[in-house]
Coordinates of C-alpha atoms in Angstrom, one line a residue:
Chain A
M1 CA 25.3 -19.2 -36.3
T2 CA 28.7 -21.0 -36.2
H3 CA 30.5 -19.0 -38.8
G4 CA 34.2 -19.4 -38.3
R5 CA 34.0 -19.7 -34.5
E6 CA 36.3 -22.2 -32.9
V7 CA 34.8 -25.4 -31.7
L8 CA 35.7 -25.8 -28.0
V9 CA 33.9 -28.9 -26.8
E10 CA 33.1 -31.9 -29.0
V11 CA 31.2 -34.8 -27.5
N12 CA 31.1 -37.9 -29.7
N13 CA 28.8 -40.9 -29.1
L14 CA 29.0 -40.6 -25.3
S15 CA 27.4 -43.4 -23.3
V16 CA 27.3 -43.5 -19.5
E17 CA 26.0 -46.3 -17.3
F18 CA 25.5 -46.7 -13.6
Q19 CA 25.5 -50.0 -11.7
T20 CA 22.5 -50.0 -9.4
T21 CA 20.9 -52.7 -7.2
E22 CA 18.0 -52.8 -9.8
G23 CA 20.4 -53.4 -12.7
V24 CA 22.3 -51.4 -15.2
L25 CA 21.0 -47.9 -15.5
R26 CA 21.7 -46.4 -18.9
A27 CA 21.8 -42.7 -18.2
V28 CA 23.2 -41.5 -21.5
T29 CA 23.3 -43.3 -24.8
G30 CA 25.2 -42.2 -27.9
L31 CA 25.2 -38.5 -27.1
S32 CA 27.0 -36.2 -29.6
Y33 CA 27.2 -32.4 -29.6
T34 CA 29.6 -29.5 -30.0
V35 CA 29.9 -26.2 -28.2
S36 CA 31.7 -23.3 -30.0
Q37 CA 33.0 -19.9 -28.8
G38 CA 30.4 -17.4 -27.9
E39 CA 27.6 -19.9 -28.5
T40 CA 24.8 -20.9 -26.1
V41 CA 23.7 -24.5 -26.3
A42 CA 20.7 -25.6 -24.3
I43 CA 20.2 -29.2 -23.2
L44 CA 16.5 -29.7 -22.5
G45 CA 14.7 -32.6 -21.0
E46 CA 12.6 -33.8 -18.1
S47 CA 14.3 -34.9 -14.9
G48 CA 16.0 -38.3 -15.4
S49 CA 16.6 -37.6 -19.1
G50 CA 20.3 -37.8 -18.6
K51 CA 21.1 -34.1 -19.1
S52 CA 22.9 -33.7 -15.8
V53 CA 24.8 -37.0 -16.1
S54 CA 26.1 -35.9 -19.5
I55 CA 27.5 -32.8 -17.9
E56 CA 29.1 -34.8 -15.0
A57 CA 30.8 -36.8 -17.6
L58 CA 32.1 -33.7 -19.2
M59 CA 33.4 -32.4 -15.8
G60 CA 35.0 -35.8 -15.1
I61 CA 33.1 -36.3 -11.8
I62 CA 31.5 -39.6 -12.5
D63 CA 33.0 -42.1 -10.1
P64 CA 33.8 -45.7 -10.9
P65 CA 33.0 -48.4 -10.0
N66 CA 29.3 -47.5 -9.9
G67 CA 29.3 -45.0 -12.8
R68 CA 31.1 -45.8 -16.0
I69 CA 31.6 -44.1 -19.3
T70 CA 31.1 -47.0 -21.6
S71 CA 31.9 -45.4 -25.0
G72 CA 32.6 -42.2 -26.8
E73 CA 35.0 -39.3 -26.4
I74 CA 34.9 -35.8 -25.0
R75 CA 37.3 -33.5 -26.7
F76 CA 38.3 -30.1 -25.5
R77 CA 40.1 -28.1 -28.1
G78 CA 40.9 -31.4 -29.8
T79 CA 42.3 -33.2 -26.8
N80 CA 40.3 -36.2 -25.6
L81 CA 39.6 -35.6 -21.9
L82 CA 38.6 -39.2 -21.2
T83 CA 42.1 -40.6 -22.0
M84 CA 43.9 -37.8 -20.2
P85 CA 45.9 -38.6 -17.0
T86 CA 43.6 -37.7 -14.0
T87 CA 46.0 -35.3 -12.5
L88 CA 46.0 -33.2 -15.7
R89 CA 42.3 -33.7 -16.1
H90 CA 41.5 -32.0 -12.8
R91 CA 43.4 -28.9 -14.0
I92 CA 41.0 -28.4 -16.9
N93 CA 38.1 -27.9 -14.5
G94 CA 37.9 -24.3 -13.3
E95 CA 40.7 -23.2 -15.6
H96 CA 39.1 -24.0 -19.0
I97 CA 35.7 -25.5 -18.2
A98 CA 33.7 -24.2 -15.3
M99 CA 30.4 -25.0 -13.9
I100 CA 27.6 -23.6 -11.8
F101 CA 25.1 -25.7 -10.0
Q102 CA 21.3 -25.7 -9.6
D103 CA 21.2 -25.3 -5.8
A104 CA 23.8 -22.8 -4.9
L105 CA 23.2 -23.2 -1.2
A106 CA 24.1 -26.9 -1.4
A107 CA 27.0 -26.3 -3.8
L108 CA 28.7 -23.9 -1.5
N109 CA 30.7 -25.1 1.6
P110 CA 28.5 -24.0 4.6
S111 CA 31.5 -23.5 6.9
Q112 CA 33.7 -21.3 4.7
T113 CA 33.3 -17.6 3.9
V114 CA 32.3 -16.9 0.3
G115 CA 35.4 -14.8 -0.2
K116 CA 37.6 -17.7 0.6
Q117 CA 35.6 -20.1 -1.6
I118 CA 35.8 -17.7 -4.6
G119 CA 39.4 -17.0 -3.9
E120 CA 40.1 -20.7 -3.8
M121 CA 40.2 -20.7 -7.6
F122 CA 43.3 -18.6 -7.5
T123 CA 45.0 -20.4 -4.6
L124 CA 44.3 -23.8 -6.3
H125 CA 45.2 -23.0 -9.9
R126 CA 47.6 -20.1 -9.7
G127 CA 49.3 -20.7 -6.3
I128 CA 48.3 -17.2 -5.2
R129 CA 48.3 -16.6 -1.4
H130 CA 45.0 -16.4 0.5
R131 CA 45.0 -12.7 1.2
E132 CA 45.6 -11.7 -2.3
A133 CA 43.1 -14.3 -3.6
F134 CA 40.5 -12.7 -1.3
Q135 CA 41.0 -9.4 -2.9
Y136 CA 40.4 -11.0 -6.3
A137 CA 37.3 -12.6 -4.9
I138 CA 36.0 -9.1 -3.9
E139 CA 36.6 -7.8 -7.4
L140 CA 34.7 -10.7 -8.9
M141 CA 31.8 -10.2 -6.4
N142 CA 31.7 -6.6 -7.7
R143 CA 31.7 -7.9 -11.3
V144 CA 28.6 -10.0 -10.7
R145 CA 27.0 -7.0 -8.9
I146 CA 26.9 -8.2 -5.3
P147 CA 26.4 -5.0 -3.2
A148 CA 29.0 -4.1 -0.5
A149 CA 31.3 -6.9 -1.8
A150 CA 34.3 -6.0 0.4
K151 CA 32.1 -6.5 3.5
R152 CA 30.0 -9.4 2.2
A153 CA 33.0 -11.5 1.2
H154 CA 33.5 -12.2 4.9
C155 CA 30.0 -13.7 5.2
Y156 CA 28.9 -17.4 5.0
P157 CA 26.7 -18.8 2.3
H158 CA 23.6 -19.0 4.5
E159 CA 23.7 -15.2 5.0
F160 CA 22.9 -14.6 1.4
S161 CA 19.7 -14.7 -0.6
G162 CA 19.2 -17.3 -3.3
G163 CA 19.9 -14.9 -6.1
M164 CA 23.0 -13.6 -4.4
R165 CA 24.3 -17.1 -3.8
Q166 CA 23.9 -18.0 -7.5
R167 CA 25.9 -14.8 -8.2
I168 CA 28.6 -16.1 -5.9
M169 CA 28.6 -19.4 -7.9
I170 CA 28.9 -17.5 -11.1
A171 CA 31.8 -15.3 -9.7
T172 CA 33.6 -18.5 -8.7
A173 CA 33.0 -20.1 -12.1
I174 CA 34.2 -17.1 -14.2
A175 CA 37.2 -16.4 -11.9
L176 CA 39.9 -17.8 -14.2
E177 CA 38.1 -16.7 -17.4
P178 CA 37.2 -20.2 -18.6
E179 CA 36.4 -20.8 -22.3
V180 CA 33.3 -22.9 -21.5
L181 CA 30.7 -22.3 -18.8
I182 CA 28.2 -25.0 -17.9
A183 CA 25.1 -24.0 -16.0
D184 CA 23.0 -26.8 -14.6
E185 CA 19.5 -25.5 -14.1
P186 CA 21.0 -22.2 -12.8
T187 CA 17.6 -20.6 -12.1
T188 CA 15.4 -23.5 -11.1
A189 CA 15.6 -22.7 -7.4
L190 CA 15.0 -18.9 -7.8
D191 CA 12.0 -16.5 -8.0
V192 CA 10.9 -15.6 -11.5
T193 CA 12.3 -12.0 -11.3
V194 CA 15.6 -13.2 -10.0
Q195 CA 15.7 -15.9 -12.7
S196 CA 15.7 -13.3 -15.5
Q197 CA 18.4 -11.3 -13.7
I198 CA 20.7 -14.3 -13.5
M199 CA 20.0 -15.3 -17.1
D200 CA 20.8 -11.7 -18.2
L201 CA 24.1 -11.8 -16.2
L202 CA 25.0 -15.1 -17.8
T203 CA 24.4 -13.9 -21.3
E204 CA 26.2 -10.7 -20.6
L205 CA 29.3 -12.6 -19.4
R206 CA 29.1 -15.0 -22.3
T207 CA 29.2 -12.0 -24.8
E208 CA 31.9 -10.1 -22.8
R209 CA 34.2 -13.1 -22.7
N210 CA 33.2 -14.9 -25.8
M211 CA 32.6 -18.1 -23.8
G212 CA 30.8 -21.2 -24.9
L213 CA 27.7 -21.5 -22.6
V214 CA 26.0 -24.8 -22.0
L215 CA 22.6 -24.3 -20.3
I216 CA 20.8 -27.3 -18.8
S217 CA 17.2 -26.8 -18.2
H218 CA 13.8 -28.5 -18.1
D219 CA 12.2 -25.1 -18.7
L220 CA 11.8 -24.3 -22.4
G221 CA 10.7 -20.8 -21.6
V222 CA 13.9 -19.9 -19.6
V223 CA 16.2 -20.8 -22.5
A224 CA 14.1 -19.4 -25.3
D225 CA 15.6 -15.9 -25.1
V226 CA 19.2 -17.0 -24.6
A227 CA 20.1 -20.2 -26.4
D228 CA 21.4 -20.4 -30.0
R229 CA 20.9 -24.1 -30.3
V230 CA 19.0 -26.7 -28.4
L231 CA 19.3 -30.4 -27.7
V232 CA 16.2 -32.1 -26.6
M233 CA 17.0 -35.2 -24.5
Y234 CA 14.7 -38.1 -23.6
A235 CA 15.8 -41.3 -21.8
G236 CA 19.4 -40.5 -22.2
Q237 CA 19.2 -39.9 -26.0
I238 CA 18.9 -36.9 -28.2
M239 CA 15.4 -36.7 -29.7
E240 CA 16.0 -33.5 -31.7
C241 CA 18.6 -30.8 -32.1
G242 CA 19.1 -27.7 -34.1
P243 CA 18.9 -23.9 -34.0
L244 CA 16.5 -22.8 -31.2
R245 CA 14.2 -20.7 -33.4
E246 CA 13.7 -23.4 -36.0
V247 CA 13.1 -26.1 -33.4
Y248 CA 10.6 -24.0 -31.4
R249 CA 8.8 -22.8 -34.5
T250 CA 8.6 -26.2 -36.4
P251 CA 9.5 -29.1 -34.1
S252 CA 10.3 -32.3 -35.9
H253 CA 9.8 -34.7 -33.0
P254 CA 6.6 -35.5 -31.2
Y255 CA 8.4 -35.2 -27.8
T256 CA 9.4 -31.6 -28.6
I257 CA 5.9 -30.8 -29.6
G258 CA 4.7 -32.2 -26.3
L259 CA 7.2 -30.1 -24.3
L260 CA 6.2 -27.0 -26.2
N261 CA 2.5 -27.6 -25.6
S262 CA 3.1 -27.9 -21.9
I263 CA 4.6 -24.3 -21.5
P264 CA 2.2 -21.7 -20.2
N265 CA 1.7 -19.2 -23.0
N266 CA 0.6 -15.6 -22.3
Q267 CA -0.9 -15.2 -25.8
S268 CA -3.4 -18.0 -25.5
T269 CA -4.7 -17.9 -22.0
Q270 CA -8.0 -19.5 -22.9
E271 CA -6.4 -22.7 -24.1
R272 CA -5.7 -25.4 -21.5
L273 CA -2.1 -26.7 -21.1
Q274 CA -1.5 -30.1 -22.7
P275 CA 1.0 -32.0 -20.6
I276 CA 2.5 -35.1 -22.2
K277 CA 0.6 -38.2 -21.1
G278 CA 2.4 -40.8 -19.0
L279 CA 5.8 -40.7 -17.3
P280 CA 9.3 -40.9 -18.6
P281 CA 10.6 -44.5 -18.6
S282 CA 12.7 -45.8 -15.7
P283 CA 16.4 -45.6 -16.9
V284 CA 16.8 -49.3 -15.8
A285 CA 14.0 -50.3 -18.2
I286 CA 14.1 -48.2 -21.3
P287 CA 11.5 -49.6 -23.8
P288 CA 12.7 -51.2 -27.0
G289 CA 12.4 -49.3 -30.2
C290 CA 11.9 -45.5 -29.8
P291 CA 12.0 -44.8 -26.1
F292 CA 9.2 -42.3 -26.5
H293 CA 6.8 -44.6 -28.3
P294 CA 4.6 -45.5 -25.2
R295 CA 3.7 -41.8 -24.8
C296 CA 3.8 -40.8 -28.4
P297 CA 0.5 -39.8 -30.2
S298 CA 2.0 -40.5 -33.6
A299 CA 3.7 -43.8 -32.9
I300 CA 3.4 -46.5 -35.6
E301 CA 4.2 -50.2 -35.4
L302 CA 7.8 -49.5 -36.6
C303 CA 8.4 -47.3 -33.5
H304 CA 7.8 -50.2 -31.2
R305 CA 10.6 -52.3 -32.8
V306 CA 13.3 -50.1 -34.3
L307 CA 15.2 -47.3 -32.5
P308 CA 15.3 -44.4 -34.9
S309 CA 18.7 -42.9 -35.5
L310 CA 19.4 -39.2 -35.2
E311 CA 19.3 -38.0 -38.8
K312 CA 19.8 -34.7 -40.4
L313 CA 16.8 -33.0 -41.9
P314 CA 17.9 -32.2 -45.5
G315 CA 18.8 -28.6 -46.2
T316 CA 18.9 -27.6 -42.5
N317 CA 21.3 -27.6 -39.5
R318 CA 18.8 -29.8 -37.6
A319 CA 18.5 -33.4 -36.8
S320 CA 15.7 -35.6 -35.5
A321 CA 15.4 -39.1 -34.1
C322 CA 11.9 -39.9 -35.3
H323 CA 10.8 -42.4 -37.9
R324 CA 8.0 -40.0 -38.9
K325 CA 10.0 -36.7 -38.7
H326 CA 8.9 -35.5 -42.1
E327 CA 5.2 -36.0 -41.4
V328 CA 5.7 -34.4 -38.0
L329 CA 7.5 -31.4 -39.5
D330 CA 4.8 -31.0 -42.3
N331 CA 2.1 -31.0 -39.7
A332 CA 3.9 -28.5 -37.5
G333 CA 4.6 -26.2 -40.5
Chain B
M1 CA 28.6 -15.3 19.2
T2 CA 29.2 -13.7 22.6
R3 CA 25.5 -14.3 23.4
Y4 CA 25.9 -18.0 22.4
V5 CA 28.9 -18.4 24.7
L6 CA 27.2 -16.7 27.6
R7 CA 24.1 -18.7 27.2
R8 CA 26.1 -22.0 27.1
A9 CA 28.1 -20.9 30.2
F10 CA 25.0 -19.9 32.1
H11 CA 23.4 -23.3 31.3
S12 CA 26.6 -25.0 32.6
V13 CA 26.4 -23.3 35.9
G14 CA 22.8 -24.4 36.2
V15 CA 23.7 -28.0 35.6
A16 CA 26.6 -27.8 38.2
L17 CA 24.1 -26.5 40.9
T18 CA 21.7 -29.3 40.1
V19 CA 24.4 -31.9 40.5
L20 CA 25.3 -30.3 43.8
V21 CA 21.8 -30.9 45.1
L22 CA 21.5 -34.4 43.7
V23 CA 24.9 -35.5 45.2
F24 CA 23.8 -34.4 48.6
F25 CA 20.5 -36.3 48.7
V26 CA 21.8 -39.4 47.0
G27 CA 24.7 -39.4 49.5
R28 CA 22.2 -39.5 52.4
M29 CA 20.4 -42.5 50.8
I30 CA 23.3 -45.0 50.7
G31 CA 23.3 -45.9 54.4
D32 CA 24.5 -44.7 57.8
P33 CA 28.2 -43.9 57.7
A34 CA 28.5 -44.1 61.5
V35 CA 27.4 -47.8 61.5
L36 CA 30.0 -48.6 58.9
I37 CA 32.9 -46.6 60.4
L38 CA 32.5 -48.2 63.8
P39 CA 33.2 -51.9 64.5
V40 CA 30.3 -54.3 64.1
D41 CA 29.9 -54.8 67.8
A42 CA 29.7 -51.1 68.6
R43 CA 27.1 -50.1 71.1
A44 CA 24.1 -48.0 70.1
E45 CA 25.2 -45.0 72.2
Q46 CA 28.7 -45.1 70.4
V47 CA 26.9 -44.9 67.1
E48 CA 24.8 -42.1 68.3
E49 CA 27.8 -40.2 69.6
L50 CA 29.6 -40.6 66.2
R51 CA 26.5 -39.4 64.3
E52 CA 26.4 -36.4 66.5
R53 CA 30.1 -35.7 65.9
L54 CA 29.8 -36.1 62.1
G55 CA 26.8 -33.7 62.2
L56 CA 24.4 -36.4 60.9
N57 CA 21.9 -35.8 63.6
A58 CA 21.0 -32.3 62.6
P59 CA 17.8 -31.9 60.6
L60 CA 18.2 -32.6 56.9
S61 CA 17.5 -29.0 56.0
T62 CA 20.2 -27.7 58.3
Q63 CA 22.7 -30.3 56.9
F64 CA 21.8 -29.2 53.4
L65 CA 22.2 -25.5 54.1
T66 CA 25.6 -26.2 55.7
F67 CA 26.6 -28.3 52.7
V68 CA 25.5 -25.9 50.0
T69 CA 27.0 -22.8 51.7
G70 CA 30.3 -24.7 52.2
A71 CA 30.3 -26.2 48.7
V72 CA 29.9 -23.0 46.9
R73 CA 33.0 -21.7 48.7
G74 CA 34.9 -24.9 47.8
D75 CA 34.5 -26.5 51.3
F76 CA 33.0 -29.9 51.2
G77 CA 33.9 -30.7 54.8
V78 CA 36.5 -33.0 56.3
S79 CA 36.8 -36.6 55.0
F80 CA 35.5 -39.0 57.6
W81 CA 38.1 -41.5 56.5
Q82 CA 41.3 -39.4 56.2
Q83 CA 40.4 -36.5 58.6
V84 CA 41.6 -33.8 56.1
P85 CA 39.5 -31.5 53.8
A86 CA 37.8 -33.8 51.3
L87 CA 38.2 -31.5 48.3
G88 CA 41.9 -31.4 48.9
L89 CA 42.2 -35.2 48.5
V90 CA 40.3 -35.0 45.2
L91 CA 42.4 -32.1 43.8
E92 CA 45.5 -34.0 44.7
R93 CA 44.3 -36.9 42.4
L94 CA 43.0 -34.5 39.7
P95 CA 46.3 -34.1 37.7
S96 CA 46.8 -37.8 37.3
T97 CA 43.2 -38.3 36.1
L98 CA 43.5 -35.4 33.7
L99 CA 46.8 -36.6 32.4
L100 CA 45.4 -40.0 31.7
A101 CA 42.3 -38.7 30.0
A102 CA 44.3 -36.2 27.9
A103 CA 46.8 -38.9 26.8
T104 CA 43.9 -41.3 25.9
M105 CA 42.1 -38.7 23.8
A106 CA 45.3 -37.5 22.2
I107 CA 45.9 -41.0 21.0
S108 CA 42.4 -41.9 20.0
I109 CA 40.9 -38.8 18.3
P110 CA 43.5 -38.0 15.6
L111 CA 44.1 -41.7 14.9
A112 CA 40.3 -42.3 14.6
I113 CA 39.8 -39.4 12.2
L114 CA 42.7 -40.5 10.1
L115 CA 41.4 -44.1 9.9
G116 CA 37.9 -42.9 9.2
A117 CA 39.0 -40.6 6.4
L118 CA 41.3 -43.4 5.0
A119 CA 38.4 -45.8 4.9
V120 CA 36.3 -43.4 3.0
L121 CA 38.7 -42.6 0.2
N122 CA 38.0 -46.0 -1.3
P123 CA 34.7 -47.3 0.1
G124 CA 34.4 -51.0 0.1
S125 CA 38.2 -51.5 -0.4
W126 CA 40.5 -53.7 1.6
A127 CA 41.6 -50.6 3.7
D128 CA 38.0 -49.7 4.4
K129 CA 37.1 -53.2 5.6
S130 CA 40.3 -53.4 7.8
V131 CA 39.3 -50.1 9.5
T132 CA 35.8 -51.5 10.1
V133 CA 37.2 -54.7 11.7
A134 CA 39.8 -52.8 13.7
S135 CA 37.3 -50.3 15.1
L136 CA 34.8 -53.0 16.0
S137 CA 37.6 -54.9 17.8
G138 CA 38.5 -51.7 19.7
V139 CA 34.9 -51.2 20.8
S140 CA 34.4 -54.8 21.7
V141 CA 37.6 -55.7 23.5
V142 CA 37.3 -56.0 27.3
D143 CA 39.6 -53.3 28.7
F144 CA 41.1 -55.0 31.7
W145 CA 41.9 -58.1 29.6
L146 CA 43.6 -55.9 27.1
G147 CA 45.5 -54.2 29.9
L148 CA 46.6 -57.5 31.4
M149 CA 47.7 -58.8 27.9
L150 CA 49.7 -55.7 27.2
I151 CA 51.4 -55.9 30.7
L152 CA 52.2 -59.5 29.9
I153 CA 53.8 -58.7 26.5
F154 CA 55.4 -55.3 27.1
S155 CA 56.3 -55.5 30.8
V156 CA 56.7 -59.1 31.6
Q157 CA 58.0 -60.6 28.4
L158 CA 59.8 -57.7 26.7
G159 CA 60.5 -55.6 29.8
W160 CA 60.1 -52.4 27.9
L161 CA 57.5 -50.7 30.1
P162 CA 56.7 -50.8 33.9
T163 CA 53.8 -53.0 34.9
S164 CA 52.1 -50.2 36.9
G165 CA 52.5 -47.0 38.9
Y166 CA 52.5 -43.3 38.3
G167 CA 55.3 -40.9 37.6
D168 CA 57.1 -41.0 34.3
L169 CA 55.9 -41.0 30.7
E170 CA 56.6 -44.7 30.5
H171 CA 54.0 -45.3 33.2
L172 CA 51.4 -43.4 31.2
I173 CA 51.8 -45.4 27.9
L174 CA 50.1 -48.7 28.7
P175 CA 47.0 -47.4 30.6
A176 CA 46.5 -44.7 27.9
V177 CA 46.7 -47.1 25.1
V178 CA 44.3 -49.5 26.8
L179 CA 41.8 -46.8 27.5
A180 CA 42.1 -45.4 23.9
A181 CA 40.9 -48.7 22.3
S182 CA 37.2 -48.1 22.8
P183 CA 37.1 -44.4 21.9
L184 CA 39.3 -45.0 18.9
G185 CA 36.9 -47.6 17.6
R186 CA 33.8 -45.5 18.2
I187 CA 35.1 -42.3 16.8
A188 CA 36.6 -44.0 13.8
Q189 CA 33.2 -45.4 12.9
I190 CA 31.5 -42.1 13.4
A191 CA 34.3 -40.4 11.4
R192 CA 33.9 -42.8 8.5
S193 CA 30.1 -42.4 8.2
A194 CA 30.3 -38.6 8.8
V195 CA 32.9 -38.1 6.0
L196 CA 31.0 -40.5 3.7
D197 CA 27.9 -38.4 4.3
E198 CA 29.7 -35.2 3.4
M199 CA 31.2 -36.7 0.3
S200 CA 27.8 -37.2 -1.3
K201 CA 27.0 -33.5 -0.8
A202 CA 26.7 -31.1 -3.7
Y203 CA 29.5 -28.8 -2.5
I204 CA 32.0 -31.7 -2.8
R205 CA 31.0 -32.1 -6.5
A206 CA 31.2 -28.3 -6.9
A207 CA 34.7 -28.4 -5.4
R208 CA 35.7 -31.0 -7.9
A209 CA 34.2 -28.9 -10.7
K210 CA 36.5 -26.1 -9.4
G211 CA 39.5 -28.3 -10.3
M212 CA 40.5 -30.4 -7.4
S213 CA 40.8 -34.2 -7.0
R214 CA 38.2 -36.1 -4.9
R215 CA 40.8 -36.6 -2.2
R216 CA 41.6 -33.0 -2.0
A217 CA 37.9 -32.0 -2.0
V218 CA 37.3 -34.4 0.9
F219 CA 40.2 -33.1 3.0
R220 CA 39.8 -29.4 2.2
H221 CA 36.0 -29.1 2.3
G222 CA 34.5 -32.4 3.7
L223 CA 36.4 -32.9 6.8
K224 CA 35.6 -29.7 8.6
N225 CA 31.9 -30.2 8.1
A226 CA 32.2 -33.9 9.2
F227 CA 33.7 -32.7 12.4
V228 CA 30.4 -31.9 14.1
P229 CA 29.4 -35.5 14.7
I230 CA 33.0 -36.5 15.3
I231 CA 33.3 -33.9 18.1
T232 CA 30.1 -35.0 19.6
M233 CA 31.3 -38.5 19.9
A234 CA 34.7 -37.4 21.1
G235 CA 33.1 -35.4 23.8
D236 CA 31.0 -38.3 25.0
E237 CA 34.1 -40.6 25.0
T238 CA 36.1 -38.0 27.0
T239 CA 33.5 -37.8 29.7
S240 CA 33.3 -41.6 29.9
V241 CA 37.1 -41.8 30.3
L242 CA 36.9 -39.2 33.0
N243 CA 34.1 -41.1 34.8
G244 CA 34.9 -44.7 34.4
A245 CA 38.6 -45.4 34.4
V246 CA 38.2 -47.2 37.7
V247 CA 39.1 -50.7 36.3
I248 CA 42.1 -49.5 34.4
E249 CA 43.3 -47.4 37.3
T250 CA 43.1 -50.5 39.5
V251 CA 44.9 -52.7 36.9
F252 CA 47.7 -50.2 36.6
A253 CA 47.6 -48.9 40.2
W254 CA 47.0 -45.4 38.7
P255 CA 46.2 -42.9 41.5
G256 CA 43.2 -41.4 39.7
I257 CA 39.8 -40.0 40.9
G258 CA 37.9 -43.2 39.9
L259 CA 39.8 -45.3 42.4
L260 CA 39.3 -42.6 45.1
L261 CA 35.6 -42.5 44.5
I262 CA 35.3 -46.3 44.9
Q263 CA 37.2 -46.1 48.2
A264 CA 35.0 -43.2 49.4
I265 CA 31.8 -45.1 48.6
Q266 CA 33.1 -48.2 50.4
R267 CA 33.7 -46.1 53.5
R268 CA 30.5 -44.1 53.3
D269 CA 32.8 -41.0 53.4
L270 CA 30.1 -38.5 52.5
P271 CA 32.3 -35.4 52.2
L272 CA 34.7 -37.3 50.0
I273 CA 31.9 -38.8 47.8
E274 CA 30.3 -35.4 47.4
S275 CA 33.5 -33.6 46.5
T276 CA 34.6 -36.4 44.1
V277 CA 31.3 -36.6 42.2
F278 CA 31.0 -32.9 42.1
T279 CA 34.6 -32.6 40.6
V280 CA 33.9 -35.2 38.0
A281 CA 30.6 -33.5 37.2
V282 CA 32.5 -30.2 36.7
L283 CA 34.9 -31.9 34.3
V284 CA 32.1 -33.3 32.3
I285 CA 30.3 -30.0 32.2
L286 CA 33.5 -28.3 31.0
T287 CA 33.9 -30.9 28.3
N288 CA 30.4 -30.4 27.1
L289 CA 30.9 -26.6 27.1
F290 CA 34.0 -27.1 25.0
V291 CA 32.0 -29.3 22.6
D292 CA 29.3 -26.6 22.3
L293 CA 31.9 -23.9 21.5
A294 CA 33.5 -26.2 19.0
Y295 CA 30.1 -26.5 17.2
A296 CA 29.9 -22.8 16.9
Y297 CA 33.4 -22.6 15.4
L298 CA 32.7 -25.5 13.0
N299 CA 29.2 -24.5 11.9
P300 CA 28.8 -20.7 11.3
R301 CA 25.0 -21.2 11.2
I302 CA 25.0 -22.0 15.0
R303 CA 26.7 -18.7 15.9
Y304 CA 23.8 -16.5 14.9
N305 CA 20.8 -18.4 16.1

């Protein structure tokens, strides 16, 4: 799908650690991916898989001394953000890379009108005065289809419904026409009907502005209709990545199979769901070898000892971190 | 919003009336004023005569009725001790008390918030630890000792400031600084934890994702939300300064309400006790009303409930 589109974000071999009282927490290990113009990349995984931390690293909001990026680089249009002076780094956020959060109520300042919070993008980055910025905020609220925007801009976050609050977050994020939009579980806190409205709005904006969209989710169903590519994360590492259709149709990693089997499916109502047995490992005690081996139905002795590297599947755009990827793929096909 | 204000104001009037009733009955429990006013060897009929004259022989219900009907019109009766209207004596002292309280809070509140916010910017740092130590010292220091030490240094040794008295700005500085120590410490501790609390909230992360530094996110977004617990503590501290400045008023010979109240109690001067306690109660009620209104301003969710 990436024919001639410019690569916007390039993450190479990123590792993030947190110092906790229980020891070093390895949140992300050796993560690499790219995001191009007009492309939607979904990062999938259970909670604690490191997907949110990888995004915090991208936004530059991991704080030393507890959180530390131990290796790797994050490039935006070729410039490494990790070696940038912090004062310049702040300016990238909002202007070039913007983000919307899972819980919009918590992510909005409770004591400021939403018009002011959206308008802050203009006062902060463009030095525009408050009154004028407020007018821009109303235009943006109209753009994300918030009814009676001129009146509602004077309201506080708690006076809106969940869906409307998420629209306010989106309006804020797209204010300065960023090249990359990151959405961290944007629909998790919403009703199913509102979920699809928000997803539709996001894809519409992505197409309209040719943005790169990074969608973080634990819900394979939500991203199925929107994403071009998926990264499946487990214990801070990529298990499998590639074009969404191919990964969903013929998964090449037992973990992906497990995730797909645990989605409710309308077509096969008589079959019982098959959740993955066991729990994800604690990030302070990731098992040796393949981190998924204690829960893996296809694990062999090698998996207990040797960490499989993420290797390309020949003749495809896909990669899998499984010692038995070919067998898994053959079984799936 | 208007409903909220009206409800708070109505509530305040209720509290004031309750205080009025309490102050009357507690006043009648502290002993017979006539016995205390007369010399120890006074005869029983002299005591009886004075009781009659002060109106203490009337039935309690009659006394209470007279007291309440007078009090609501601002008439608490004539001071037994000074033979002038009691409320007038209190109101005469009111400006000096208010001035001292205002100066104290004007020193402690802004400084405390600044220290608290400073501590939070780098938690665990040298600056943070210094703020903790300083605020603990402020809370723990004995106020009259601090007052005497400051008099020793700034008045006696250096001769910069007067030792005591009331009048100019220079008289105000030492007592206000001494009184500010404890509120400063308490409010700084609250400010530190309140701002720290706000900093871990999602909206601060969101503000940083919008493109501002952590420091800017804290000052622009965190501080206003942290103000709710800070204002609560500041209100409490203000009322305690209004109530309990007696020791410092004595050390600095500051003619405040606290000193007047002690003198009134020593003399069993019921009208003066009643009017002093009631005046302080009104000040406390007004402070609390102001705090309630500040909540509504700071937290829009309160306005509509």
